[in-house]
């Protein structure tokens, strides 16, 4: 099977909320503030982990996701049917409206697996921002030392009932990681493939400049603590 934009979402939709149910309440507060009472668009909205609590703050939230199964999970949740969600590749930003806030959380920008698509995403986001609007990205800072001879393999969970393995191969030239989460239970093996292209913050800043945007602020977390060379994650705000 060829890997495509919807592959990860379709495979993981049934367990996504079990794996990633938590969110930082500070993220919702910051995003609501940046929306300034206007419309917000989430790229890679998934099952609504961020969008639903943001909508509960009174923000009109729209979303884009490639995977029909993720959108279906979102729709089944309280309030999910009130969000405007478009199925498609979020690099294209396939919507007509303009927004005071466009955001992409939880490393999801890296799901665009080429630099060309990532640049395309920035340009299309810029075209959908209202005057004074901003684009917010939450992502990890790459750490290539986690790979040994181009590989990373570890057991992320071991119980009496199951074993979860994370297996990955690293292509440093193209900044690509090809990975699988392997879940083994008695008599059953499930594979959850994920392919990403990571970026350093400086590369994201250059992509923003190509789109006519510039970095306004960068923090190490949603509590707006300073970003330093020791930071493992970043929240970057472009306008």
PDB file of C-alpha atoms in Angstrom:
ATOM      1  CA  UNK A   1       0.000   0.000   0.000  1.00  0.00           C
ATOM      2  CA  UNK A   2       1.313   3.438  -0.918  1.00  0.00           C
ATOM      3  CA  UNK A   3       1.525   5.990   1.878  1.00  0.00           C
ATOM      4  CA  UNK A   4      -0.705   9.037   1.292  1.00  0.00           C
ATOM      5  CA  UNK A   5      -1.948  12.084   3.209  1.00  0.00           C
ATOM      6  CA  UNK A   6      -4.811  10.187   4.807  1.00  0.00           C
ATOM      7  CA  UNK A   7      -2.945   6.955   5.648  1.00  0.00           C
ATOM      8  CA  UNK A   8      -1.954   7.832   9.203  1.00  0.00           C
ATOM      9  CA  UNK A   9      -5.346   9.270  10.134  1.00  0.00           C
ATOM     10  CA  UNK A  10      -7.288   6.363   8.699  1.00  0.00           C
ATOM     11  CA  UNK A  11      -5.123   3.802  10.528  1.00  0.00           C
ATOM     12  CA  UNK A  12      -5.036   5.577  13.878  1.00  0.00           C
ATOM     13  CA  UNK A  13      -8.547   7.063  14.109  1.00  0.00           C
ATOM     14  CA  UNK A  14      -9.913   4.251  16.274  1.00  0.00           C
ATOM     15  CA  UNK A  15      -7.241   4.628  18.959  1.00  0.00           C
ATOM     16  CA  UNK A  16      -6.187   8.261  18.590  1.00  0.00           C
ATOM     17  CA  UNK A  17      -8.265   9.550  21.508  1.00  0.00           C
ATOM     18  CA  UNK A  18      -6.939   6.774  23.749  1.00  0.00           C
ATOM     19  CA  UNK A  19      -3.352   7.692  22.914  1.00  0.00           C
ATOM     20  CA  UNK A  20      -3.675  11.476  22.823  1.00  0.00           C
ATOM     21  CA  UNK A  21      -6.592  12.498  24.997  1.00  0.00           C
ATOM     22  CA  UNK A  22      -4.779  15.204  26.959  1.00  0.00           C
ATOM     23  CA  UNK A  23      -4.106  18.780  25.956  1.00  0.00           C
ATOM     24  CA  UNK A  24      -2.593  21.788  27.683  1.00  0.00           C
ATOM     25  CA  UNK A  25      -5.414  24.127  28.808  1.00  0.00           C
ATOM     26  CA  UNK A  26      -2.983  27.003  28.283  1.00  0.00           C
ATOM     27  CA  UNK A  27      -3.046  26.178  24.556  1.00  0.00           C
ATOM     28  CA  UNK A  28      -6.765  26.862  24.415  1.00  0.00           C
ATOM     29  CA  UNK A  29      -6.383  30.158  26.255  1.00  0.00           C
ATOM     30  CA  UNK A  30      -3.560  31.348  23.975  1.00  0.00           C
ATOM     31  CA  UNK A  31      -5.358  30.344  20.769  1.00  0.00           C
ATOM     32  CA  UNK A  32      -8.587  32.003  21.909  1.00  0.00           C
ATOM     33  CA  UNK A  33      -6.656  35.191  22.639  1.00  0.00           C
ATOM     34  CA  UNK A  34      -4.913  35.137  19.246  1.00  0.00           C
ATOM     35  CA  UNK A  35      -8.223  34.560  17.444  1.00  0.00           C
ATOM     36  CA  UNK A  36      -9.373  37.976  18.747  1.00  0.00           C
ATOM     37  CA  UNK A  37     -13.017  36.936  18.566  1.00  0.00           C
ATOM     38  CA  UNK A  38     -12.768  36.047  14.868  1.00  0.00           C
ATOM     39  CA  UNK A  39     -12.817  32.773  12.976  1.00  0.00           C
ATOM     40  CA  UNK A  40     -10.107  30.159  13.523  1.00  0.00           C
ATOM     41  CA  UNK A  41      -8.958  27.400  11.162  1.00  0.00           C
ATOM     42  CA  UNK A  42      -7.177  24.265  12.367  1.00  0.00           C
ATOM     43  CA  UNK A  43      -5.037  22.404   9.854  1.00  0.00           C
ATOM     44  CA  UNK A  44      -5.167  18.680  10.613  1.00  0.00           C
ATOM     45  CA  UNK A  45      -8.147  19.012  12.960  1.00  0.00           C
ATOM     46  CA  UNK A  46      -8.289  15.258  13.606  1.00  0.00           C
ATOM     47  CA  UNK A  47     -10.797  14.190  16.237  1.00  0.00           C
ATOM     48  CA  UNK A  48     -11.100  17.704  17.671  1.00  0.00           C
ATOM     49  CA  UNK A  49      -8.733  17.439  20.635  1.00  0.00           C
ATOM     50  CA  UNK A  50      -7.942  21.165  20.383  1.00  0.00           C
ATOM     51  CA  UNK A  51     -10.821  22.431  18.237  1.00  0.00           C
ATOM     52  CA  UNK A  52     -13.671  21.382  20.518  1.00  0.00           C
ATOM     53  CA  UNK A  53     -12.406  23.073  23.716  1.00  0.00           C
ATOM     54  CA  UNK A  54     -11.494  26.130  21.630  1.00  0.00           C
ATOM     55  CA  UNK A  55     -15.023  26.257  20.227  1.00  0.00           C
ATOM     56  CA  UNK A  56     -16.316  25.986  23.788  1.00  0.00           C
ATOM     57  CA  UNK A  57     -14.515  29.306  24.418  1.00  0.00           C
ATOM     58  CA  UNK A  58     -16.866  30.923  21.916  1.00  0.00           C
ATOM     59  CA  UNK A  59     -14.510  30.841  18.913  1.00  0.00           C
ATOM     60  CA  UNK A  60     -15.944  29.878  15.520  1.00  0.00           C
ATOM     61  CA  UNK A  61     -13.652  26.993  14.591  1.00  0.00           C
ATOM     62  CA  UNK A  62     -13.239  25.530  11.112  1.00  0.00           C
ATOM     63  CA  UNK A  63     -10.988  22.608  10.239  1.00  0.00           C
ATOM     64  CA  UNK A  64      -9.332  20.592   7.495  1.00  0.00           C
ATOM     65  CA  UNK A  65      -8.323  16.937   7.640  1.00  0.00           C
ATOM     66  CA  UNK A  66      -7.373  14.362   5.041  1.00  0.00           C
ATOM     67  CA  UNK A  67      -8.837  11.340   6.848  1.00  0.00           C
ATOM     68  CA  UNK A  68     -12.583  10.711   6.695  1.00  0.00           C
ATOM     69  CA  UNK A  69     -12.360   8.418   9.732  1.00  0.00           C
ATOM     70  CA  UNK A  70     -10.859  11.183  11.891  1.00  0.00           C
ATOM     71  CA  UNK A  71     -13.577  13.593  10.801  1.00  0.00           C
ATOM     72  CA  UNK A  72     -16.221  10.966  11.590  1.00  0.00           C
ATOM     73  CA  UNK A  73     -14.813  10.615  15.134  1.00  0.00           C
ATOM     74  CA  UNK A  74     -14.970  14.390  15.529  1.00  0.00           C
ATOM     75  CA  UNK A  75     -18.560  14.500  14.304  1.00  0.00           C
ATOM     76  CA  UNK A  76     -19.607  11.883  16.878  1.00  0.00           C
ATOM     77  CA  UNK A  77     -18.483  14.034  19.812  1.00  0.00           C
ATOM     78  CA  UNK A  78     -20.672  16.609  21.590  1.00  0.00           C
ATOM     79  CA  UNK A  79     -20.422  19.827  19.618  1.00  0.00           C
ATOM     80  CA  UNK A  80     -18.551  18.179  16.754  1.00  0.00           C
ATOM     81  CA  UNK A  81     -21.459  18.581  14.352  1.00  0.00           C
ATOM     82  CA  UNK A  82     -21.328  22.352  14.806  1.00  0.00           C
ATOM     83  CA  UNK A  83     -17.799  22.719  13.411  1.00  0.00           C
ATOM     84  CA  UNK A  84     -17.249  23.378   9.709  1.00  0.00           C
ATOM     85  CA  UNK A  85     -14.809  20.696   8.540  1.00  0.00           C
ATOM     86  CA  UNK A  86     -13.423  20.187   5.039  1.00  0.00           C
ATOM     87  CA  UNK A  87     -11.833  16.919   3.947  1.00  0.00           C
ATOM     88  CA  UNK A  88      -8.634  17.392   1.962  1.00  0.00           C
ATOM     89  CA  UNK A  89      -4.912  18.055   2.006  1.00  0.00           C
ATOM     90  CA  UNK A  90      -4.360  20.930   4.410  1.00  0.00           C
ATOM     91  CA  UNK A  91      -1.354  22.147   2.404  1.00  0.00           C
ATOM     92  CA  UNK A  92      -3.902  23.387  -0.143  1.00  0.00           C
ATOM     93  CA  UNK A  93      -6.072  25.122   2.518  1.00  0.00           C
ATOM     94  CA  UNK A  94      -9.123  24.163   0.408  1.00  0.00           C
ATOM     95  CA  UNK A  95     -11.590  26.657   1.932  1.00  0.00           C
ATOM     96  CA  UNK A  96     -12.964  30.003   0.756  1.00  0.00           C
ATOM     97  CA  UNK A  97     -13.119  32.028   3.981  1.00  0.00           C
ATOM     98  CA  UNK A  98     -10.452  34.142   5.631  1.00  0.00           C
ATOM     99  CA  UNK A  99      -9.473  33.780   9.266  1.00  0.00           C
ATOM    100  CA  UNK A 100      -8.038  35.805  12.106  1.00  0.00           C
ATOM    101  CA  UNK A 101      -6.184  32.672  13.259  1.00  0.00           C
ATOM    102  CA  UNK A 102      -4.856  29.627  11.429  1.00  0.00           C
ATOM    103  CA  UNK A 103      -3.107  27.080  13.626  1.00  0.00           C
ATOM    104  CA  UNK A 104      -1.509  23.666  13.399  1.00  0.00           C
ATOM    105  CA  UNK A 105      -0.809  21.737  16.585  1.00  0.00           C
ATOM    106  CA  UNK A 106       1.062  18.677  17.791  1.00  0.00           C
ATOM    107  CA  UNK A 107       3.765  18.481  15.078  1.00  0.00           C
ATOM    108  CA  UNK A 108       1.132  18.030  12.384  1.00  0.00           C
ATOM    109  CA  UNK A 109       2.921  20.333   9.916  1.00  0.00           C
ATOM    110  CA  UNK A 110       5.557  17.595   9.620  1.00  0.00           C
ATOM    111  CA  UNK A 111       2.893  15.270   8.163  1.00  0.00           C
ATOM    112  CA  UNK A 112       3.507  17.159   4.924  1.00  0.00           C
ATOM    113  CA  UNK A 113       6.397  15.032   3.727  1.00  0.00           C
ATOM    114  CA  UNK A 114       8.140  17.375   1.283  1.00  0.00           C
ATOM    115  CA  UNK A 115       9.592  20.853   1.625  1.00  0.00           C
ATOM    116  CA  UNK A 116       7.556  21.889  -1.409  1.00  0.00           C
ATOM    117  CA  UNK A 117       4.281  21.019   0.320  1.00  0.00           C
ATOM    118  CA  UNK A 118       5.326  22.761   3.517  1.00  0.00           C
ATOM    119  CA  UNK A 119       6.174  25.952   1.599  1.00  0.00           C
ATOM    120  CA  UNK A 120       2.868  25.619  -0.254  1.00  0.00           C
ATOM    121  CA  UNK A 121       1.075  25.387   3.095  1.00  0.00           C
ATOM    122  CA  UNK A 122       2.644  28.631   4.329  1.00  0.00           C
ATOM    123  CA  UNK A 123       1.714  30.460   1.122  1.00  0.00           C
ATOM    124  CA  UNK A 124      -1.871  29.252   1.177  1.00  0.00           C
ATOM    125  CA  UNK A 125      -2.241  30.092   4.864  1.00  0.00           C
ATOM    126  CA  UNK A 126      -0.958  33.622   4.194  1.00  0.00           C
ATOM    127  CA  UNK A 127      -3.623  34.016   1.504  1.00  0.00           C
ATOM    128  CA  UNK A 128      -6.342  33.035   3.991  1.00  0.00           C
ATOM    129  CA  UNK A 129      -5.359  35.358   6.835  1.00  0.00           C
ATOM    130  CA  UNK A 130      -7.371  38.467   7.561  1.00  0.00           C
ATOM    131  CA  UNK A 131      -5.423  41.707   8.088  1.00  0.00           C
ATOM    132  CA  UNK A 132      -3.787  41.381  11.500  1.00  0.00           C
ATOM    133  CA  UNK A 133      -4.304  37.625  11.525  1.00  0.00           C
ATOM    134  CA  UNK A 134      -1.643  35.106  12.501  1.00  0.00           C
ATOM    135  CA  UNK A 135      -0.436  31.572  11.804  1.00  0.00           C
ATOM    136  CA  UNK A 136       0.543  29.466  14.834  1.00  0.00           C
ATOM    137  CA  UNK A 137       2.639  26.306  14.663  1.00  0.00           C
ATOM    138  CA  UNK A 138       3.321  23.885  17.519  1.00  0.00           C
ATOM    139  CA  UNK A 139       6.156  21.447  16.766  1.00  0.00           C
ATOM    140  CA  UNK A 140       9.125  19.625  18.214  1.00  0.00           C
ATOM    141  CA  UNK A 141      12.691  20.780  17.685  1.00  0.00           C
ATOM    142  CA  UNK A 142      14.476  17.996  15.754  1.00  0.00           C
ATOM    143  CA  UNK A 143      16.954  15.876  17.694  1.00  0.00           C
ATOM    144  CA  UNK A 144      18.859  13.654  15.280  1.00  0.00           C
ATOM    145  CA  UNK A 145      20.892  12.138  18.140  1.00  0.00           C
ATOM    146  CA  UNK A 146      17.939   9.884  18.921  1.00  0.00           C
ATOM    147  CA  UNK A 147      18.830   7.858  15.815  1.00  0.00           C
ATOM    148  CA  UNK A 148      21.670   5.328  15.854  1.00  0.00           C
ATOM    149  CA  UNK A 149      22.960   4.358  12.423  1.00  0.00           C
ATOM    150  CA  UNK A 150      19.822   5.892  10.939  1.00  0.00           C
ATOM    151  CA  UNK A 151      17.430   3.941  13.136  1.00  0.00           C
ATOM    152  CA  UNK A 152      15.427   4.372  16.330  1.00  0.00           C
ATOM    153  CA  UNK A 153      13.760   1.401  17.984  1.00  0.00           C
ATOM    154  CA  UNK A 154      12.302   1.243  21.474  1.00  0.00           C
ATOM    155  CA  UNK A 155       9.516  -0.296  23.522  1.00  0.00           C
ATOM    156  CA  UNK A 156       7.116   2.485  24.480  1.00  0.00           C
ATOM    157  CA  UNK A 157       4.805   0.263  26.534  1.00  0.00           C
ATOM    158  CA  UNK A 158       5.097  -3.231  27.981  1.00  0.00           C
ATOM    159  CA  UNK A 159       2.313  -4.834  30.020  1.00  0.00           C
ATOM    160  CA  UNK A 160       1.133  -8.365  30.728  1.00  0.00           C
ATOM    161  CA  UNK A 161      -1.403  -7.943  27.915  1.00  0.00           C
ATOM    162  CA  UNK A 162       0.496  -6.137  25.168  1.00  0.00           C
ATOM    163  CA  UNK A 163       3.729  -4.661  23.850  1.00  0.00           C
ATOM    164  CA  UNK A 164       4.019  -1.404  21.920  1.00  0.00           C
ATOM    165  CA  UNK A 165       7.131  -0.839  19.826  1.00  0.00           C
ATOM    166  CA  UNK A 166       8.165   2.359  18.023  1.00  0.00           C
ATOM    167  CA  UNK A 167      10.358   1.628  15.016  1.00  0.00           C
ATOM    168  CA  UNK A 168      11.813   4.288  12.736  1.00  0.00           C
ATOM    169  CA  UNK A 169      14.309   4.920   9.950  1.00  0.00           C
ATOM    170  CA  UNK A 170      15.922   8.326   9.428  1.00  0.00           C
ATOM    171  CA  UNK A 171      16.826   9.956   6.114  1.00  0.00           C
ATOM    172  CA  UNK A 172      18.903  13.013   7.162  1.00  0.00           C
ATOM    173  CA  UNK A 173      19.370  14.293   3.609  1.00  0.00           C
ATOM    174  CA  UNK A 174      15.637  14.759   3.051  1.00  0.00           C
ATOM    175  CA  UNK A 175      14.816  15.257   6.760  1.00  0.00           C
ATOM    176  CA  UNK A 176      12.408  12.347   6.586  1.00  0.00           C
ATOM    177  CA  UNK A 177      11.466   9.782   9.213  1.00  0.00           C
ATOM    178  CA  UNK A 178       9.661   6.564   8.259  1.00  0.00           C
ATOM    179  CA  UNK A 179       8.120   4.984  11.333  1.00  0.00           C
ATOM    180  CA  UNK A 180       5.698   2.364  12.565  1.00  0.00           C
ATOM    181  CA  UNK A 181       4.035   1.903  15.911  1.00  0.00           C
ATOM    182  CA  UNK A 182       3.704  -1.858  16.323  1.00  0.00           C
ATOM    183  CA  UNK A 183       1.084  -3.007  18.838  1.00  0.00           C
ATOM    184  CA  UNK A 184       1.350  -6.681  19.752  1.00  0.00           C
ATOM    185  CA  UNK A 185      -1.336  -8.452  21.773  1.00  0.00           C
ATOM    186  CA  UNK A 186      -1.973 -12.159  22.187  1.00  0.00           C
ATOM    187  CA  UNK A 187      -2.462 -13.442  18.663  1.00  0.00           C
ATOM    188  CA  UNK A 188      -2.701 -10.015  17.051  1.00  0.00           C
ATOM    189  CA  UNK A 189      -0.331  -7.444  15.550  1.00  0.00           C
ATOM    190  CA  UNK A 190      -1.449  -3.962  14.457  1.00  0.00           C
ATOM    191  CA  UNK A 191       0.698  -1.524  12.459  1.00  0.00           C
ATOM    192  CA  UNK A 192       0.269   2.250  12.558  1.00  0.00           C
ATOM    193  CA  UNK A 193       2.533   3.857   9.918  1.00  0.00           C
ATOM    194  CA  UNK A 194       3.637   7.483  10.067  1.00  0.00           C
ATOM    195  CA  UNK A 195       5.930   9.400   7.734  1.00  0.00           C
ATOM    196  CA  UNK A 196       7.097  12.922   8.504  1.00  0.00           C
ATOM    197  CA  UNK A 197       9.457  15.609   7.239  1.00  0.00           C
ATOM    198  CA  UNK A 198      10.824  17.582  10.181  1.00  0.00           C
ATOM    199  CA  UNK A 199      12.068  21.187  10.082  1.00  0.00           C
ATOM    200  CA  UNK A 200      14.249  23.322  12.288  1.00  0.00           C
ATOM    201  CA  UNK A 201      12.690  26.586  13.480  1.00  0.00           C
ATOM    202  CA  UNK A 202      15.027  28.605  11.248  1.00  0.00           C
ATOM    203  CA  UNK A 203      13.733  26.735   8.185  1.00  0.00           C
ATOM    204  CA  UNK A 204      10.144  27.475   9.191  1.00  0.00           C
ATOM    205  CA  UNK A 205      11.065  31.151   9.509  1.00  0.00           C
ATOM    206  CA  UNK A 206      12.408  31.113   5.948  1.00  0.00           C
ATOM    207  CA  UNK A 207       9.240  29.424   4.682  1.00  0.00           C
ATOM    208  CA  UNK A 208       7.248  32.170   6.383  1.00  0.00           C
ATOM    209  CA  UNK A 209       9.327  34.869   4.662  1.00  0.00           C
ATOM    210  CA  UNK A 210       8.727  33.206   1.284  1.00  0.00           C
ATOM    211  CA  UNK A 211       4.997  33.496   2.033  1.00  0.00           C
ATOM    212  CA  UNK A 212       5.234  37.145   3.048  1.00  0.00           C
ATOM    213  CA  UNK A 213       4.970  36.394   6.768  1.00  0.00           C
ATOM    214  CA  UNK A 214       7.394  37.028   9.610  1.00  0.00           C
ATOM    215  CA  UNK A 215       8.006  35.608  13.049  1.00  0.00           C
ATOM    216  CA  UNK A 216       6.214  37.598  15.733  1.00  0.00           C
ATOM    217  CA  UNK A 217       6.904  35.441  18.793  1.00  0.00           C
ATOM    218  CA  UNK A 218       8.347  32.057  19.695  1.00  0.00           C
ATOM    219  CA  UNK A 219       7.911  30.259  23.022  1.00  0.00           C
ATOM    220  CA  UNK A 220       9.022  26.899  24.331  1.00  0.00           C
ATOM    221  CA  UNK A 221       5.469  25.992  25.459  1.00  0.00           C
ATOM    222  CA  UNK A 222       1.925  27.325  25.659  1.00  0.00           C
ATOM    223  CA  UNK A 223       2.733  29.046  28.944  1.00  0.00           C
ATOM    224  CA  UNK A 224       4.855  31.418  26.856  1.00  0.00           C
ATOM    225  CA  UNK A 225       8.109  30.516  28.556  1.00  0.00           C
ATOM    226  CA  UNK A 226      11.196  31.697  26.633  1.00  0.00           C
ATOM    227  CA  UNK A 227      12.511  29.627  23.734  1.00  0.00           C
ATOM    228  CA  UNK A 228      16.201  28.751  24.184  1.00  0.00           C
ATOM    229  CA  UNK A 229      18.791  26.411  22.708  1.00  0.00           C
ATOM    230  CA  UNK A 230      17.679  23.834  25.282  1.00  0.00           C
ATOM    231  CA  UNK A 231      14.030  23.880  24.149  1.00  0.00           C
ATOM    232  CA  UNK A 232      12.679  20.620  22.776  1.00  0.00           C
ATOM    233  CA  UNK A 233       9.434  22.132  21.457  1.00  0.00           C
ATOM    234  CA  UNK A 234       8.339  25.485  20.144  1.00  0.00           C
ATOM    235  CA  UNK A 235       5.199  27.533  19.620  1.00  0.00           C
ATOM    236  CA  UNK A 236       5.841  29.932  16.719  1.00  0.00           C
ATOM    237  CA  UNK A 237       3.509  32.815  15.818  1.00  0.00           C
ATOM    238  CA  UNK A 238       3.751  34.348  12.320  1.00  0.00           C
ATOM    239  CA  UNK A 239       1.935  37.349  10.906  1.00  0.00           C
TER     240      UNK A 239
END
